[in-house]
Amino acid sequence: MENNIKGNNTKGPTPGEITILASSPIEITEKGISQDVMNDLRDCGFNACFGAISVSAMAQTLEACKNAGVHLVWSNAIFSQRSDEWIQNTLQAEVGEGGSVDSLSDAEKIAILKEAYGNGIIYWAQQYKTNEFLGGYNLKDEPTVEELNRKYDPANETIDDFIKSTGSYYSISNRYQMIMKYGNPLKVISVNLVGGPEASFTGGTTEQSYTEYLNAFAKVAGEGNKPYLWSYDLYPIREKNALLSGQYGVVADNGTLTISYERFYKDLEIFLARAKANGGVFWTYAQSMVFAIGSTYYPKSLEAYLRFEIFSSLAMGAQGVVYWTYHQRANTENGNALHLSALVDMSDRKTAAWHFAQKVNLEVKHFNYLFFDCICQTWGHVGEIYPGCKMLTGSLGPISISIETDGKGVLVSYLTKKIVEGGVSVNHHYIVIVSHDVENYQKIKIFFKQTHPIKELTPLHSGDSYPDSIIDIPTTGLERTLLPGGYLIYEWNAQL
C-alpha cells in the first residue's frame, strides 16, 4: 500500500511517517549525539529525537542522523528567550570596557540587540533549511499563558521591548514567526503545552482558563497564520508508593494504580479538535521515565502502559508521540523531582523499558499505512469511566457496531484514510478498539450489523503474524480477548 502523502503532511520531522520521537536521547546533548546512540534510537524504533545541540556539533549530529535515518528536532540557546544578563553584556560589549551603556540612545540599543539576537535566529533558521534530517525546531516546553500572549509589534516598538528579558522582542510568538518566515516551511516548530489547567501555567484551574491558554497558543503564529503542530504532555498513570507518602510498614494499597481517565481522554478530544481547526496535527507524550514529584509516583513504563497511551492517541488521530524521556535525567539540585529510571539509565544501559518501547514502536511502524495522514471521524466509549464521557451508541459514522465487555471497557474510534492502490485513491474505513484497562485482560464481543465484509488486521495471539483477510462475523458476536492496554483493528470497506 502506498501512503497518500499530500499537502501539509509532507511537513517534518518525519514526512510520510508517524513521528516516534525520543526526548533526551542522552543525558547531555550539547556536544552532539554519537552514531552509536543514533543507531540505538533507530533500533528501538524511533525516527526522531529532540537534541539541545551546539552549533559546532550540528554537522556531526546531522551526519549521524542521516546514517541512522533519525530526524533531529533542534534545541539551541539561539532560539531561546534572552536573559537580562545577556542583554546588558551585549550592550556593554558595544561600548567597550569602561564605556557607559547609558551613552547609547534607545534607537542604538534597539539596533544592537536586533543585530545580535534577531539576525542570529534568522541565520540559523536558514543554515540547515535544506537538510532533510533536520526535522524542525524545539522552541519551548510548557510555556505560561503570559508567555504565549506576549506579542512584538515592529510598527510600534519601544525600548522596553528590548532591554528586558521579558521584552516582547524575545517572546515565543516573535521567535516562532521569525523561524516560520526565514526557515523551511516544511520543518515543524515545537512548542509543547501543558495538558490541563494549572494555575502556574494557565492562570487558573478551570477549563475556561485552559481554553484561554489554548486560544493564546492559536495566535502564536501571527495574524493570518495558524500553528501547525499542537503538542502537549500528560501522564495519566500513577502508582501508590508507601515510602514516598511516608507510610511505613504494611500498607494495603501500596502499588495500586490510579488512571486519570477524564483528563487523558478529554485532552485527546481537545487536541484533535484544535489540530483539525488549524489545519495541523497533534502529538502526545508517553511517560517512559520513572519519576516522583513529592509523594506522587509515576511508575516504570511497562509494555501495557506504553501501548495504552500510544495507541489510544493514534486511535484519536495523533500524528506523533514523544517519549519522555529516552535517557534518564539527573536530579536537579534543590529540585522536587526524582528521576529514577528511563529506557536507558544513568550508566547508559538499556533497561527492560527499552525493549518494551521497541516492541510497541514496531507495532506503530507496522500500522503506519493506516495511522499516518488518517482522519479520526468520530469515537465513543464502552464502559463509563468518568462522568459525561462520550458513549458508543450503536454506530460510528456509516458503521453500525456494538461491543460488550466483561471489564473496564474500551475506546472505539472510526478512522478514514485515502490510500493509493494501482494509481487509484481508495477511501478505507477502520475501527480501532483500545482497552481502558492497563492491568487486566478483557473478554469482548463485537457486533458488526452491516453486511459489508470486515477484515481483521490485528493478530489473535501475541507473536502471531498480522492477518489481512476477510473474516466471518457470527450473529452471536465476534469474541476476542484484549491484552492489558491492548488494541484491536478492523477494516470495513464497501469495496472489498
PDB file of C-alpha atoms in Angstrom, residues 193-296:
ATOM      1  CA  LEU A 193       1.826  22.773  26.024  1.00  0.00           C
ATOM      2  CA  VAL A 194       0.701  21.647  29.466  1.00  0.00           C
ATOM      3  CA  GLY A 195      -2.027  19.021  29.405  1.00  0.00           C
ATOM      4  CA  GLY A 196      -4.599  20.670  31.658  1.00  0.00           C
ATOM      5  CA  PRO A 197      -5.447  23.727  33.747  1.00  0.00           C
ATOM      6  CA  GLU A 198      -2.628  24.532  36.177  1.00  0.00           C
ATOM      7  CA  ALA A 199      -2.609  27.943  37.801  1.00  0.00           C
ATOM      8  CA  SER A 200       1.137  28.492  37.362  1.00  0.00           C
ATOM      9  CA  PHE A 201       0.856  27.885  33.605  1.00  0.00           C
ATOM     10  CA  THR A 202      -2.699  28.640  32.544  1.00  0.00           C
ATOM     11  CA  GLY A 203      -3.506  31.370  35.050  1.00  0.00           C
ATOM     12  CA  GLY A 204      -6.305  29.374  36.665  1.00  0.00           C
ATOM     13  CA  THR A 205      -7.577  25.913  37.490  1.00  0.00           C
ATOM     14  CA  THR A 206     -10.788  25.924  35.444  1.00  0.00           C
ATOM     15  CA  GLU A 207     -11.495  24.551  31.986  1.00  0.00           C
ATOM     16  CA  GLN A 208     -12.135  28.130  30.877  1.00  0.00           C
ATOM     17  CA  SER A 209      -8.589  29.098  31.871  1.00  0.00           C
ATOM     18  CA  TYR A 210      -7.289  26.135  29.852  1.00  0.00           C
ATOM     19  CA  THR A 211      -9.362  27.186  26.838  1.00  0.00           C
ATOM     20  CA  GLU A 212      -7.888  30.681  27.072  1.00  0.00           C
ATOM     21  CA  TYR A 213      -4.408  29.156  27.279  1.00  0.00           C
ATOM     22  CA  LEU A 214      -5.019  27.169  24.077  1.00  0.00           C
ATOM     23  CA  ASN A 215      -6.526  30.242  22.419  1.00  0.00           C
ATOM     24  CA  ALA A 216      -3.337  32.137  23.223  1.00  0.00           C
ATOM     25  CA  PHE A 217      -1.249  29.447  21.518  1.00  0.00           C
ATOM     26  CA  ALA A 218      -3.574  29.521  18.496  1.00  0.00           C
ATOM     27  CA  LYS A 219      -2.410  33.110  17.871  1.00  0.00           C
ATOM     28  CA  VAL A 220       1.326  32.461  18.313  1.00  0.00           C
ATOM     29  CA  ALA A 221       2.000  32.234  14.556  1.00  0.00           C
ATOM     30  CA  GLY A 222       0.764  35.767  13.936  1.00  0.00           C
ATOM     31  CA  GLU A 223      -2.049  37.399  12.017  1.00  0.00           C
ATOM     32  CA  GLY A 224      -3.422  35.174   9.260  1.00  0.00           C
ATOM     33  CA  ASN A 225      -1.328  32.148  10.310  1.00  0.00           C
ATOM     34  CA  LYS A 226      -2.125  29.100  12.409  1.00  0.00           C
ATOM     35  CA  PRO A 227       0.236  26.845  14.345  1.00  0.00           C
ATOM     36  CA  TYR A 228       0.663  23.539  12.546  1.00  0.00           C
ATOM     37  CA  LEU A 229       1.870  21.389  15.441  1.00  0.00           C
ATOM     38  CA  TRP A 230      -0.213  21.035  18.619  1.00  0.00           C
ATOM     39  CA  SER A 231       1.771  19.156  21.241  1.00  0.00           C
ATOM     40  CA  TYR A 232       1.049  18.522  24.917  1.00  0.00           C
ATOM     41  CA  ASP A 233       2.165  16.304  27.770  1.00  0.00           C
ATOM     42  CA  LEU A 234       0.015  14.426  30.248  1.00  0.00           C
ATOM     43  CA  TYR A 235       0.995  11.303  32.170  1.00  0.00           C
ATOM     44  CA  PRO A 236      -2.193   9.553  33.292  1.00  0.00           C
ATOM     45  CA  ILE A 237      -0.790   6.564  35.217  1.00  0.00           C
ATOM     46  CA  ARG A 238       0.233   6.949  38.851  1.00  0.00           C
ATOM     47  CA  GLU A 239       1.138   4.364  41.452  1.00  0.00           C
ATOM     48  CA  LYS A 240       0.617   4.417  45.200  1.00  0.00           C
ATOM     49  CA  ASN A 241       4.023   4.379  46.888  1.00  0.00           C
ATOM     50  CA  ALA A 242       4.049   3.947  50.638  1.00  0.00           C
ATOM     51  CA  LEU A 243       7.641   5.092  51.081  1.00  0.00           C
ATOM     52  CA  LEU A 244       7.135   8.377  49.241  1.00  0.00           C
ATOM     53  CA  SER A 245       3.948   9.074  51.159  1.00  0.00           C
ATOM     54  CA  GLY A 246       5.755   8.465  54.458  1.00  0.00           C
ATOM     55  CA  GLN A 247       3.675   5.401  55.324  1.00  0.00           C
ATOM     56  CA  TYR A 248       5.970   2.650  56.510  1.00  0.00           C
ATOM     57  CA  GLY A 249       5.171  -0.941  57.339  1.00  0.00           C
ATOM     58  CA  VAL A 250       2.416  -2.920  55.638  1.00  0.00           C
ATOM     59  CA  VAL A 251       0.204  -0.665  53.505  1.00  0.00           C
ATOM     60  CA  ALA A 252      -2.743  -2.391  51.878  1.00  0.00           C
ATOM     61  CA  ASP A 253      -2.948  -0.178  48.789  1.00  0.00           C
ATOM     62  CA  ASN A 254       0.779   0.113  48.111  1.00  0.00           C
ATOM     63  CA  GLY A 255       1.431  -0.446  44.403  1.00  0.00           C
ATOM     64  CA  THR A 256      -2.132   0.221  43.282  1.00  0.00           C
ATOM     65  CA  LEU A 257      -2.638   2.313  40.154  1.00  0.00           C
ATOM     66  CA  THR A 258      -4.810   5.325  39.507  1.00  0.00           C
ATOM     67  CA  ILE A 259      -5.568   6.354  35.912  1.00  0.00           C
ATOM     68  CA  SER A 260      -6.566   9.945  35.105  1.00  0.00           C
ATOM     69  CA  TYR A 261      -9.110   8.795  32.532  1.00  0.00           C
ATOM     70  CA  GLU A 262     -11.116  12.001  32.353  1.00  0.00           C
ATOM     71  CA  ARG A 263      -8.151  14.295  31.670  1.00  0.00           C
ATOM     72  CA  PHE A 264      -6.492  11.725  29.388  1.00  0.00           C
ATOM     73  CA  TYR A 265      -9.446  11.330  27.047  1.00  0.00           C
ATOM     74  CA  LYS A 266     -10.588  14.942  27.327  1.00  0.00           C
ATOM     75  CA  ASP A 267      -7.170  16.130  26.121  1.00  0.00           C
ATOM     76  CA  LEU A 268      -7.258  13.754  23.161  1.00  0.00           C
ATOM     77  CA  GLU A 269     -10.630  15.217  22.142  1.00  0.00           C
ATOM     78  CA  ILE A 270      -9.465  18.799  22.677  1.00  0.00           C
ATOM     79  CA  PHE A 271      -6.255  18.475  20.656  1.00  0.00           C
ATOM     80  CA  LEU A 272      -7.922  16.530  17.873  1.00  0.00           C
ATOM     81  CA  ALA A 273     -10.390  19.409  17.504  1.00  0.00           C
ATOM     82  CA  ARG A 274      -7.656  22.071  17.714  1.00  0.00           C
ATOM     83  CA  ALA A 275      -5.495  20.356  15.096  1.00  0.00           C
ATOM     84  CA  LYS A 276      -8.430  19.986  12.715  1.00  0.00           C
ATOM     85  CA  ALA A 277      -9.496  23.607  13.185  1.00  0.00           C
ATOM     86  CA  ASN A 278      -5.984  24.833  12.428  1.00  0.00           C
ATOM     87  CA  GLY A 279      -5.225  22.516   9.526  1.00  0.00           C
ATOM     88  CA  GLY A 280      -2.460  20.858  11.502  1.00  0.00           C
ATOM     89  CA  VAL A 281      -1.588  17.786  13.530  1.00  0.00           C
ATOM     90  CA  PHE A 282      -1.248  16.932  17.193  1.00  0.00           C
ATOM     91  CA  TRP A 283       1.339  14.997  19.175  1.00  0.00           C
ATOM     92  CA  THR A 284       1.020  13.425  22.588  1.00  0.00           C
ATOM     93  CA  TYR A 285       3.655  12.447  25.155  1.00  0.00           C
ATOM     94  CA  ALA A 286       4.160   8.977  26.623  1.00  0.00           C
ATOM     95  CA  GLN A 287       5.785   8.518  30.027  1.00  0.00           C
ATOM     96  CA  SER A 288       8.969   6.487  29.659  1.00  0.00           C
ATOM     97  CA  MET A 289      10.922   7.802  32.667  1.00  0.00           C
ATOM     98  CA  VAL A 290      10.132   6.704  36.199  1.00  0.00           C
ATOM     99  CA  PHE A 291       9.868   9.810  38.337  1.00  0.00           C
ATOM    100  CA  ALA A 292       8.390  11.163  41.525  1.00  0.00           C
ATOM    101  CA  ILE A 293       7.237  14.640  42.457  1.00  0.00           C
ATOM    102  CA  GLY A 294       6.733  14.889  46.176  1.00  0.00           C
ATOM    103  CA  SER A 295       4.672  11.859  47.152  1.00  0.00           C
ATOM    104  CA  THR A 296       3.297  11.392  43.608  1.00  0.00           C
TER     105      THR A 296
END
